[in-house]
Each structure stands twice: as C-alpha cells, then as structure tokens.
CSV table of C-alpha atoms and ligand atoms in Angstrom, one decimal:
chain,number,residue,atom,x,y,z
A,1,MET,CA,24.2,-39.8,24.2
A,2,LEU,CA,26.1,-40.3,21.1
A,3,LEU,CA,27.2,-43.7,19.7
A,4,ASN,CA,30.2,-45.3,21.3
A,5,CYS,CA,32.4,-45.7,18.2
A,6,ILE,CA,31.5,-42.9,15.9
A,7,PHE,CA,35.1,-42.4,14.8
A,8,ALA,CA,37.2,-44.5,12.4
A,9,PRO,CA,40.2,-45.7,14.5
A,10,MET,CA,43.7,-45.5,13.2
A,11,ASN,CA,45.4,-48.8,12.5
A,12,PHE,CA,46.8,-50.6,15.5
A,13,GLU,CA,50.5,-50.5,14.4
A,14,ASP,CA,50.4,-46.7,14.0
A,15,ILE,CA,48.7,-46.2,17.3
A,16,LYS,CA,51.4,-48.3,19.0
A,17,THR,CA,54.2,-46.3,17.4
A,18,VAL,CA,52.6,-43.0,18.3
A,19,GLN,CA,52.0,-44.2,21.9
A,20,LYS,CA,55.6,-45.2,22.2
A,21,LEU,CA,56.8,-41.8,20.9
A,22,LEU,CA,54.5,-39.9,23.3
A,23,SER,CA,55.5,-42.1,26.3
A,24,GLN,CA,58.6,-39.8,26.4
A,25,PRO,CA,58.6,-36.1,26.9
A,26,GLN,CA,59.0,-34.6,23.4
A,27,LYS,CA,59.6,-31.2,21.9
A,28,ILE,CA,57.0,-31.2,19.2
A,29,VAL,CA,56.5,-28.9,16.2
A,30,ILE,CA,53.3,-29.1,14.3
A,31,VAL,CA,53.4,-27.8,10.7
A,32,PRO,CA,50.5,-26.9,8.4
A,33,HIS,CA,50.9,-26.2,4.7
A,34,LYS,CA,51.8,-22.9,3.2
A,35,ASN,CA,48.9,-20.4,3.0
A,36,PRO,CA,47.1,-22.3,5.7
A,37,ASP,CA,43.3,-22.6,5.5
A,38,GLY,CA,40.7,-23.4,8.1
A,39,ASP,CA,41.5,-27.1,8.1
A,40,ALA,CA,45.2,-26.6,8.3
A,41,ILE,CA,44.9,-24.1,11.2
A,42,GLY,CA,42.1,-25.9,13.0
A,43,SER,CA,43.8,-29.3,12.8
A,44,THR,CA,47.3,-28.1,13.9
A,45,LEU,CA,45.9,-26.0,16.8
A,46,GLY,CA,43.5,-28.8,17.9
A,47,LEU,CA,46.3,-31.3,17.9
A,48,CYS,CA,48.6,-28.8,19.7
A,49,HIS,CA,46.1,-28.3,22.6
A,50,PHE,CA,45.7,-32.1,22.9
A,51,LEU,CA,49.5,-32.8,23.0
A,52,ASN,CA,50.1,-30.0,25.5
A,53,SER,CA,47.3,-31.5,27.7
A,54,LEU,CA,49.3,-34.7,27.7
A,55,GLY,CA,52.2,-32.8,29.3
A,56,GLN,CA,54.1,-32.6,26.0
A,57,SER,CA,55.7,-29.4,24.8
A,58,ALA,CA,54.0,-28.6,21.4
A,59,ALA,CA,54.0,-25.6,19.2
A,60,VAL,CA,52.6,-24.8,15.7
A,61,VAL,CA,55.0,-23.3,13.2
A,62,ALA,CA,53.3,-22.2,10.0
A,63,PRO,CA,55.2,-21.4,6.7
A,64,ASN,CA,53.5,-18.1,6.4
A,65,ASP,CA,50.5,-16.0,7.7
A,66,PHE,CA,46.9,-17.1,7.6
A,67,PRO,CA,43.7,-15.1,7.1
A,68,LYS,CA,42.2,-12.8,9.7
A,69,PHE,CA,38.9,-14.7,9.7
A,70,LEU,CA,40.8,-17.6,11.4
A,71,LYS,CA,42.5,-15.4,14.0
A,72,TRP,CA,40.0,-16.0,16.7
A,73,ILE,CA,40.6,-19.8,16.8
A,74,PRO,CA,41.8,-20.8,20.3
A,75,GLY,CA,45.6,-20.7,20.4
A,76,SER,CA,45.9,-18.9,17.0
A,77,GLU,CA,47.8,-16.0,18.6
A,78,GLY,CA,50.6,-18.5,19.5
A,79,VAL,CA,51.2,-19.8,16.0
A,80,ILE,CA,54.8,-19.0,15.0
A,81,ASN,CA,55.1,-17.6,11.5
A,82,PHE,CA,58.2,-18.9,9.7
A,83,GLU,CA,58.3,-15.9,7.3
A,84,LYS,CA,57.8,-13.2,10.0
A,85,GLN,CA,59.4,-14.8,13.1
A,86,ASN,CA,62.1,-16.6,11.3
A,87,ILE,CA,64.7,-16.9,14.1
A,88,GLN,CA,62.2,-18.2,16.6
A,89,ALA,CA,60.7,-20.6,14.1
A,90,LYS,CA,64.1,-22.0,13.1
A,91,GLU,CA,65.0,-22.4,16.8
A,92,LYS,CA,61.8,-24.4,17.5
A,93,LEU,CA,62.4,-26.6,14.5
A,94,ASN,CA,66.1,-27.3,15.3
A,95,GLU,CA,65.2,-28.2,18.9
A,96,ALA,CA,62.3,-30.5,17.9
A,97,SER,CA,62.4,-34.2,18.7
A,98,LEU,CA,59.2,-34.9,16.9
A,99,ILE,CA,57.4,-33.3,13.9
A,100,PHE,CA,53.8,-33.5,12.9
A,101,THR,CA,52.9,-32.4,9.3
A,102,LEU,CA,49.2,-31.8,8.9
A,103,ASP,CA,46.9,-31.2,5.9
A,104,PHE,CA,49.6,-31.8,3.3
A,105,ASN,CA,51.6,-34.8,2.2
A,106,HIS,CA,54.7,-33.6,0.3
A,107,LEU,CA,57.3,-31.3,1.9
A,108,GLY,CA,57.2,-28.9,-1.0
A,109,ARG,CA,53.8,-27.7,0.4
A,110,ALA,CA,55.7,-26.3,3.4
A,111,GLY,CA,57.1,-23.5,1.1
A,112,GLN,CA,60.2,-21.9,2.5
A,113,MET,CA,60.3,-24.4,5.4
A,114,GLU,CA,61.0,-27.3,3.1
A,115,PRO,CA,64.9,-27.2,3.0
A,116,LEU,CA,65.1,-27.0,6.8
A,117,LEU,CA,62.5,-29.7,7.4
A,118,LYS,CA,64.6,-32.0,5.1
A,119,THR,CA,67.6,-31.6,7.3
A,120,LEU,CA,65.8,-32.7,10.5
A,121,ASP,CA,66.8,-36.1,11.7
A,122,VAL,CA,63.7,-36.8,13.9
A,123,PRO,CA,60.5,-38.8,13.4
A,124,PHE,CA,57.8,-37.2,11.3
A,125,ILE,CA,54.1,-38.1,11.7
A,126,MET,CA,51.8,-37.2,8.8
A,127,ILE,CA,48.1,-36.7,9.2
A,128,ASP,CA,46.5,-35.9,5.9
A,129,HIS,CA,43.7,-36.5,3.5
A,130,HIS,CA,45.2,-35.6,0.1
A,131,GLN,CA,46.1,-38.0,-2.7
A,132,SER,CA,49.6,-39.4,-3.5
A,133,PRO,CA,51.5,-39.0,-0.3
A,134,GLU,CA,55.3,-38.7,-0.3
A,135,ASP,CA,57.2,-41.2,1.7
A,136,TYR,CA,58.8,-39.1,4.5
A,137,ALA,CA,57.0,-40.0,7.7
A,138,ALA,CA,57.6,-42.7,10.3
A,139,VAL,CA,53.8,-42.7,10.8
A,140,MET,CA,51.7,-42.0,7.8
A,141,TYR,CA,48.1,-41.5,8.8
A,142,SER,CA,46.8,-40.8,5.3
A,143,ASP,CA,43.2,-41.3,4.2
A,144,VAL,CA,41.7,-39.7,1.1
A,145,THR,CA,38.2,-40.7,2.1
A,146,MET,CA,38.3,-38.3,5.0
A,147,SER,CA,36.4,-35.0,4.8
A,148,SER,CA,39.2,-33.0,6.4
A,149,THR,CA,42.4,-33.3,8.4
A,150,CYS,CA,40.4,-32.1,11.4
A,151,GLU,CA,38.2,-35.2,11.2
A,152,MET,CA,41.4,-37.2,11.2
A,153,VAL,CA,42.8,-35.4,14.3
A,154,TYR,CA,39.5,-36.2,16.0
A,155,ASN,CA,40.1,-39.9,15.1
A,156,PHE,CA,43.7,-39.6,16.2
A,157,ILE,CA,42.7,-38.3,19.7
A,158,MET,CA,39.9,-40.8,20.1
A,159,SER,CA,42.2,-43.7,19.1
A,160,LEU,CA,44.8,-42.6,21.7
A,161,ASP,CA,42.9,-41.2,24.5
A,162,GLY,CA,39.1,-41.4,24.0
A,163,GLY,CA,36.6,-38.6,24.1
A,164,GLN,CA,37.5,-37.3,27.5
A,165,ALA,CA,40.6,-35.5,26.1
A,166,ILE,CA,38.5,-33.3,23.8
A,167,THR,CA,38.1,-29.9,25.5
A,168,ALA,CA,35.9,-27.0,24.3
A,169,ASP,CA,39.1,-25.4,22.7
A,170,ILE,CA,39.9,-28.5,20.8
A,171,ALA,CA,36.2,-28.9,19.7
A,172,ASN,CA,36.2,-25.3,18.4
A,173,CYS,CA,39.4,-25.9,16.4
A,174,LEU,CA,38.2,-29.2,14.9
A,175,TYR,CA,34.7,-28.0,14.1
A,176,THR,CA,36.2,-25.1,12.1
A,177,GLY,CA,38.3,-27.2,9.8
A,178,ILE,CA,35.6,-29.8,9.2
A,179,MET,CA,33.2,-26.9,8.4
A,180,THR,CA,35.5,-25.1,6.0
A,181,ASP,CA,36.8,-28.2,4.2
A,182,THR,CA,33.3,-29.7,3.6
A,183,GLY,CA,31.9,-26.4,2.3
A,184,SER,CA,29.7,-26.3,5.4
A,185,PHE,CA,28.9,-30.0,5.3
A,186,LYS,CA,27.8,-30.1,1.7
A,187,TYR,CA,30.6,-31.7,-0.3
A,188,ALA,CA,30.5,-35.4,-1.2
A,189,SER,CA,33.3,-36.1,1.3
A,190,THR,CA,30.8,-35.4,4.1
A,191,THR,CA,29.6,-38.7,5.6
A,192,ALA,CA,27.2,-39.7,8.4
A,193,LYS,CA,30.4,-40.1,10.5
A,194,THR,CA,31.4,-36.6,9.8
A,195,HIS,CA,28.0,-35.4,11.1
A,196,GLN,CA,28.2,-37.6,14.1
A,197,ILE,CA,31.7,-36.2,14.9
A,198,VAL,CA,30.4,-32.7,14.4
A,199,ALA,CA,27.5,-33.4,16.8
A,200,ASP,CA,30.0,-34.7,19.3
A,201,LEU,CA,32.2,-31.6,19.0
A,202,ILE,CA,29.1,-29.4,19.6
A,203,GLU,CA,28.3,-31.5,22.7
A,204,LYS,CA,31.9,-30.9,23.8
A,205,GLY,CA,31.7,-27.1,23.5
A,206,ALA,CA,32.1,-26.1,19.8
A,207,ASP,CA,30.1,-22.9,19.4
A,208,ASN,CA,28.8,-23.7,15.9
A,209,THR,CA,26.9,-20.4,15.4
A,210,LYS,CA,29.8,-18.3,16.5
A,211,ILE,CA,32.2,-20.3,14.2
A,212,HIS,CA,30.1,-19.8,11.1
A,213,THR,CA,29.8,-16.1,11.9
A,214,GLN,CA,33.5,-15.6,12.5
A,215,VAL,CA,34.4,-17.4,9.3
A,216,PHE,CA,31.7,-16.2,6.9
A,217,ASP,CA,30.3,-13.0,8.3
A,218,THR,CA,33.3,-10.9,9.1
A,219,ASN,CA,34.1,-9.7,5.5
A,220,ALA,CA,36.1,-6.5,5.0
A,221,PRO,CA,34.7,-4.3,2.2
A,222,SER,CA,37.8,-5.3,0.1
A,223,ARG,CA,36.6,-8.9,0.0
A,224,LEU,CA,33.2,-8.0,-1.5
A,225,HIS,CA,34.8,-5.5,-4.0
A,226,ILE,CA,37.2,-8.2,-5.1
A,227,LEU,CA,34.3,-10.7,-5.3
A,228,GLY,CA,32.4,-8.3,-7.5
A,229,CYS,CA,35.4,-7.8,-9.8
A,230,ALA,CA,36.0,-11.6,-10.0
A,231,LEU,CA,32.4,-12.3,-10.9
A,232,LYS,CA,32.5,-9.6,-13.6
A,233,ASN,CA,35.7,-11.2,-15.0
A,234,MET,CA,34.2,-14.7,-15.1
A,235,VAL,CA,34.4,-16.4,-18.5
A,236,ILE,CA,31.9,-19.2,-19.2
A,237,LEU,CA,32.9,-21.9,-21.7
A,238,ASP,CA,29.5,-23.5,-22.2
A,239,ALA,CA,30.6,-26.2,-24.6
A,240,TYR,CA,33.2,-27.5,-22.1
A,241,ALA,CA,30.9,-27.0,-19.0
A,242,THR,CA,33.7,-24.8,-17.6
A,243,ALA,CA,33.9,-21.4,-16.0
A,244,TYR,CA,37.1,-19.5,-15.1
A,245,ILE,CA,37.9,-16.3,-13.3
A,246,THR,CA,41.0,-14.1,-13.5
A,247,LEU,CA,42.2,-11.5,-10.9
A,248,SER,CA,45.2,-9.5,-11.9
A,249,GLN,CA,47.6,-8.0,-9.3
A,250,GLU,CA,46.4,-4.5,-10.5
A,251,GLU,CA,42.8,-5.4,-9.7
A,252,LEU,CA,43.8,-6.8,-6.3
A,253,ASN,CA,45.7,-3.6,-5.5
A,254,GLN,CA,42.8,-1.4,-6.8
A,255,TYR,CA,40.4,-3.1,-4.3
A,256,ASP,CA,42.9,-3.1,-1.4
A,257,TYR,CA,43.4,-6.9,-1.3
A,258,LYS,CA,44.1,-8.6,2.0
A,259,LYS,CA,45.1,-12.2,2.7
A,260,GLY,CA,42.0,-14.4,2.6
A,261,ASP,CA,39.9,-12.0,0.4
A,262,THR,CA,39.9,-14.5,-2.5
A,263,GLU,CA,39.2,-17.6,-0.4
A,264,GLY,CA,36.2,-19.5,-1.8
A,265,ILE,CA,35.5,-17.3,-4.8
A,266,VAL,CA,36.4,-20.2,-7.2
A,267,ASN,CA,33.3,-22.0,-6.0
A,268,TYR,CA,30.9,-19.5,-7.6
A,269,GLY,CA,31.6,-21.0,-11.0
A,270,LEU,CA,30.1,-24.3,-9.9
A,271,THR,CA,26.9,-22.6,-8.9
A,272,LEU,CA,26.1,-22.1,-12.6
A,273,GLU,CA,23.7,-24.6,-14.1
A,274,GLY,CA,25.5,-27.1,-16.3
A,275,ILE,CA,29.0,-26.1,-15.2
A,276,ASN,CA,31.1,-28.8,-13.5
A,277,PHE,CA,34.6,-27.4,-13.7
A,278,ALA,CA,35.5,-24.0,-12.2
A,279,VAL,CA,38.9,-22.3,-12.0
A,280,ILE,CA,40.3,-19.1,-10.6
A,281,PHE,CA,43.7,-17.6,-11.7
A,282,ILE,CA,45.2,-15.1,-9.2
A,283,GLU,CA,48.2,-13.1,-10.1
A,284,ASN,CA,50.9,-12.7,-7.4
A,285,LYS,CA,53.6,-10.3,-8.7
A,286,GLU,CA,55.7,-10.6,-5.6
A,287,GLU,CA,56.1,-14.4,-6.1
A,288,GLY,CA,56.1,-14.0,-9.9
A,289,ILE,CA,53.4,-16.6,-10.3
A,290,ILE,CA,49.8,-17.1,-11.1
A,291,LYS,CA,48.2,-19.1,-8.2
A,292,ILE,CA,45.4,-21.3,-9.5
A,293,SER,CA,42.5,-23.0,-7.7
A,294,PHE,CA,40.5,-25.8,-9.4
A,295,ARG,CA,37.1,-27.1,-8.4
A,296,SER,CA,34.9,-29.8,-10.0
A,297,SER,CA,31.7,-31.6,-9.3
A,298,GLY,CA,31.3,-35.2,-10.5
A,299,ASP,CA,33.9,-37.4,-12.1
A,300,PHE,CA,36.4,-34.9,-13.6
A,301,SER,CA,39.6,-35.1,-11.4
A,302,VAL,CA,41.0,-31.6,-10.9
A,303,ASN,CA,43.8,-33.3,-8.8
A,304,GLU,CA,45.0,-34.9,-12.0
A,305,PHE,CA,44.5,-31.8,-14.1
A,306,ALA,CA,46.5,-29.7,-11.6
A,307,ARG,CA,49.2,-32.3,-11.3
A,308,THR,CA,49.6,-32.8,-15.0
A,309,TYR,CA,49.5,-29.2,-16.2
A,310,PHE,CA,50.1,-26.8,-13.3
A,311,GLU,CA,52.6,-28.3,-10.8
A,312,GLY,CA,49.9,-28.8,-8.3
A,313,GLY,CA,47.6,-31.4,-6.7
A,314,GLY,CA,45.0,-31.8,-4.0
A,315,HIS,CA,41.8,-33.8,-4.1
A,316,LYS,CA,39.6,-35.1,-7.0
A,317,ASN,CA,37.1,-32.2,-6.7
A,318,ALA,CA,39.4,-29.5,-5.2
A,319,ALA,CA,43.0,-28.8,-6.1
A,320,GLY,CA,45.5,-26.0,-6.6
A,321,GLY,CA,48.5,-25.3,-8.7
A,322,LYS,CA,50.6,-22.5,-10.2
A,323,SER,CA,51.9,-21.1,-13.4
A,324,ASP,CA,55.2,-19.1,-14.0
A,325,PHE,CA,53.9,-17.6,-17.2
A,326,SER,CA,52.0,-14.3,-17.6
A,327,MET,CA,48.2,-14.3,-17.1
A,328,GLU,CA,47.6,-14.1,-20.8
A,329,GLU,CA,50.0,-17.0,-21.6
A,330,THR,CA,48.6,-19.0,-18.7
A,331,ILE,CA,45.0,-18.7,-20.0
A,332,THR,CA,46.1,-19.6,-23.5
A,333,ARG,CA,47.7,-22.8,-22.2
A,334,PHE,CA,44.7,-23.5,-19.9
A,335,LEU,CA,42.3,-23.3,-22.9
A,336,ASP,CA,44.5,-25.8,-24.8
A,337,TYR,CA,44.5,-28.2,-21.8
A,338,VAL,CA,40.7,-27.8,-21.4
A,339,LYS,CA,40.3,-28.8,-25.1
A,340,ALA,CA,42.6,-31.7,-24.6
A,341,THR,CA,41.0,-33.2,-21.5
A,342,ARG,CA,37.3,-32.3,-21.7
A,343,LYS,CA,34.9,-33.6,-24.3
A,344,PRO,CA,32.9,-30.8,-25.9
A,345,LEU,CA,29.2,-31.0,-25.2
A,346,VAL,CA,27.2,-31.7,-28.3
A,347,LYS,CA,24.1,-29.5,-28.3
A,348,ASN,CA,20.9,-31.2,-29.5
A,349,VAL,CA,19.5,-29.5,-32.6
B,1,5GP,P1,42.8,-24.1,-2.7
B,1,5GP,O1,42.4,-24.0,-4.1
B,1,5GP,O2,41.7,-23.9,-1.7
B,1,5GP,O3,44.0,-23.3,-2.3
B,1,5GP,O4,43.2,-25.6,-2.4
B,1,5GP,C1,42.4,-26.7,-2.8
B,1,5GP,C2,43.1,-28.0,-2.4
B,1,5GP,O5,44.2,-28.2,-3.2
B,1,5GP,C3,43.6,-28.0,-0.9
B,1,5GP,O6,43.3,-29.3,-0.4
B,1,5GP,C4,45.0,-27.7,-1.0
B,1,5GP,O7,45.8,-28.3,0.0
B,1,5GP,C5,45.4,-28.3,-2.4
B,1,5GP,N1,46.4,-27.4,-3.1
B,1,5GP,C6,46.3,-26.1,-3.3
B,1,5GP,N2,47.4,-25.6,-3.9
B,1,5GP,C7,48.2,-26.6,-4.1
B,1,5GP,C8,49.5,-26.8,-4.7
B,1,5GP,O8,50.1,-25.9,-5.2
B,1,5GP,N3,50.0,-28.1,-4.8
B,1,5GP,C9,49.3,-29.1,-4.2
B,1,5GP,N4,49.9,-30.3,-4.3
B,1,5GP,N5,48.1,-29.0,-3.6
B,1,5GP,C10,47.6,-27.8,-3.6
B,2,MN,MN1,42.2,-30.2,4.4
C-alpha cells in the first residue's frame, strides 16, 4: 500500500470555498490554454470526469484543436473546440455558473476566448503551475513548484474527496499530463511526491505503457520529416551555449505539417554537450507570427527572457512567446538579446 498522505493538500480556506461552490449543482466549464498540450488536456479532462462523478454538469471548452496523439485520452471526443464549434462553445460559456481555468494563469492564454471569458460574471477557479498569475480567480490554486497541472488536479481531488474518487479514466488523464510536462519524469520539477502520485495513478488503473506508446510512438511520417528538417536547420552558438532552430511555413508545407508535429523538437538543442539554452522559431503565416519555444537547463530563466523580449512567459526552464516580425528580423533581434543577456564563454587557451 502507498503512503497515506502522498499529496500536497490545498490550503484550508480554498478547500472550504470550493466545497461551498460544489455543494450546489453547477454548470461548469473547464478551460485549458490555447494550443493545449498533454498537461492541459489531461488536467481538464481528469477534472471534468471528477466533477461529473460528483453529480455536477461539467464540460471542457478548449480555445482550439489539440494534437492527434492526445485524442485517445478518455473523454477527449467530448472536448468542445471554441474555434470549430463556436456556437456550442459560446452557449456553454454563457450558461456557465462556474469556470475552471487550468494550466494557464492569464486570460490572454485563452486566445480567442479571452473577450468572452472577461464578460462572464461567475466565479473562476484557477489551477496552475506557471509564474506570475493574473488576479482574476475567486480561488487561485497556483503553485510554481508543481511538476504539472495534472499533479495539482490530483491534489485537488485528494483534498476534496480522497483517493476513492480517482477512477481509471481519471488516472489515465492525470498520468498523461504528468508524463508530458516532466519530460517523462526527468525534469527538475519531478519530485519524490510526483513519483508517488504516479505510482498511485498506476495502481488506480493508469495504463502507463499504453500512454507512452500513444503519445510517443504514433508519429506520422510528416513529424519525422519535419524533425529531420529542423535538426538540419539547427544553428549552434557555442560561445553562448545556445542552439536555435527555425522552421519556415514553406518547410512545414513541404513536409505536410499537421498539428503536434513540432511538439518537443526544441528539446533536441539541450541534448548537445555544453548547450543550456535551446530555442525553436516556427513560422505561422495564417496568424502572421513566429511562435517561439524556449528551453534551458540550470539557472538561466527562459520565463524572464520570453517575458522581456517576446510577449510570452511560462516556467524558468520552459517558456514560449511570439514575434510579429519576419523570421529574418526575429532572428536578428534574438541574436541581439542573446548577446545582451548571456555571458560569452571564455575559451581556455
Ligand atoms: P511550449 O514551448 O511547449 O509551447 O510551452 C512551454 C511553456 O511555456 C508552457 O508551460 C506554456 O504554457 C508556456 N507558454 C508557451 N507559449 C506561451 C506564451 O505565448 N505566453 C505565455 N505566457 N506562456 C507560454
Ligand atoms: Mn503544464
């Protein structure tokens, strides 16, 4: 048997507020961030199953579509896509008496849903592990030390209802997000508690081998072709311990890009010996932006870098942002910012 209190309980006041809200039947909408990843989809669906099991009426409304490699997650077929099912999504949101926002902490991250969310005069509950939360929620369960929002949803359920409430479906949802947000349990955010929680989720029915296969071993050829192109395009700035990759819209089209194909490619830069800052720039002609992902190992805060220079944010070692300039101009600016923020390495002679 596992330890009794493997989870980190939420604070007492927040638990009381949530219990009070859930003591009434509520129409609940749960919102992940735009371009939802494994943690966003796993946490929203895990929470949705839990709330419905309490007799509440809960649904997930996502700002836009999510990758195919997440479309097996229990309940994923019921996610309402604000972009593609706009009327149904708006109806759900306008009817809602309670909103949960998961895996993000400022409403801008909800993309096209932001203006509508701002008009809703109902309580919001935030569950999130990013830095610098915005102040919009009645309950702000925000903890940057957490590996993932899925780990927090586990804590949320345990704080409210204990382990009995966690079904195999919930366990599969939460395992997925913890796995993807920790780089398969290897990032520094992975704690002993994370492993204990994951062990508990397996005991409760998370099919760990199947989840790894579904997420990592279901590549379309386009993904591997794009990966090949990305690695060929990689530029290594030895003196600044930095590596960056560019992918133009033309290259994405050439290799038949599909949503999710570029997920995780940025991490390859960090596998180079001596490199502790890795970046990928991905052109999106439709939105007229370059979407950027930043990763670091050690002390360099990519959250600060993304926030200062590229209208973004995230975590210390994983963040994202965007640029409205052309790829060429974006790279020129990026190189200036690298020189301004990173000390060049002095090679011993
Ligand atoms: P990714 O590079 O995988 O898209 O995102 C890495 C981390 O940064 C995630 O935790 C994600 O939520 C956050 N992030 C990505 N893009 C943005 C952005 O444009 N703004 C902010 N604030 N965070 C972002
Ligand atoms: Mn997350």
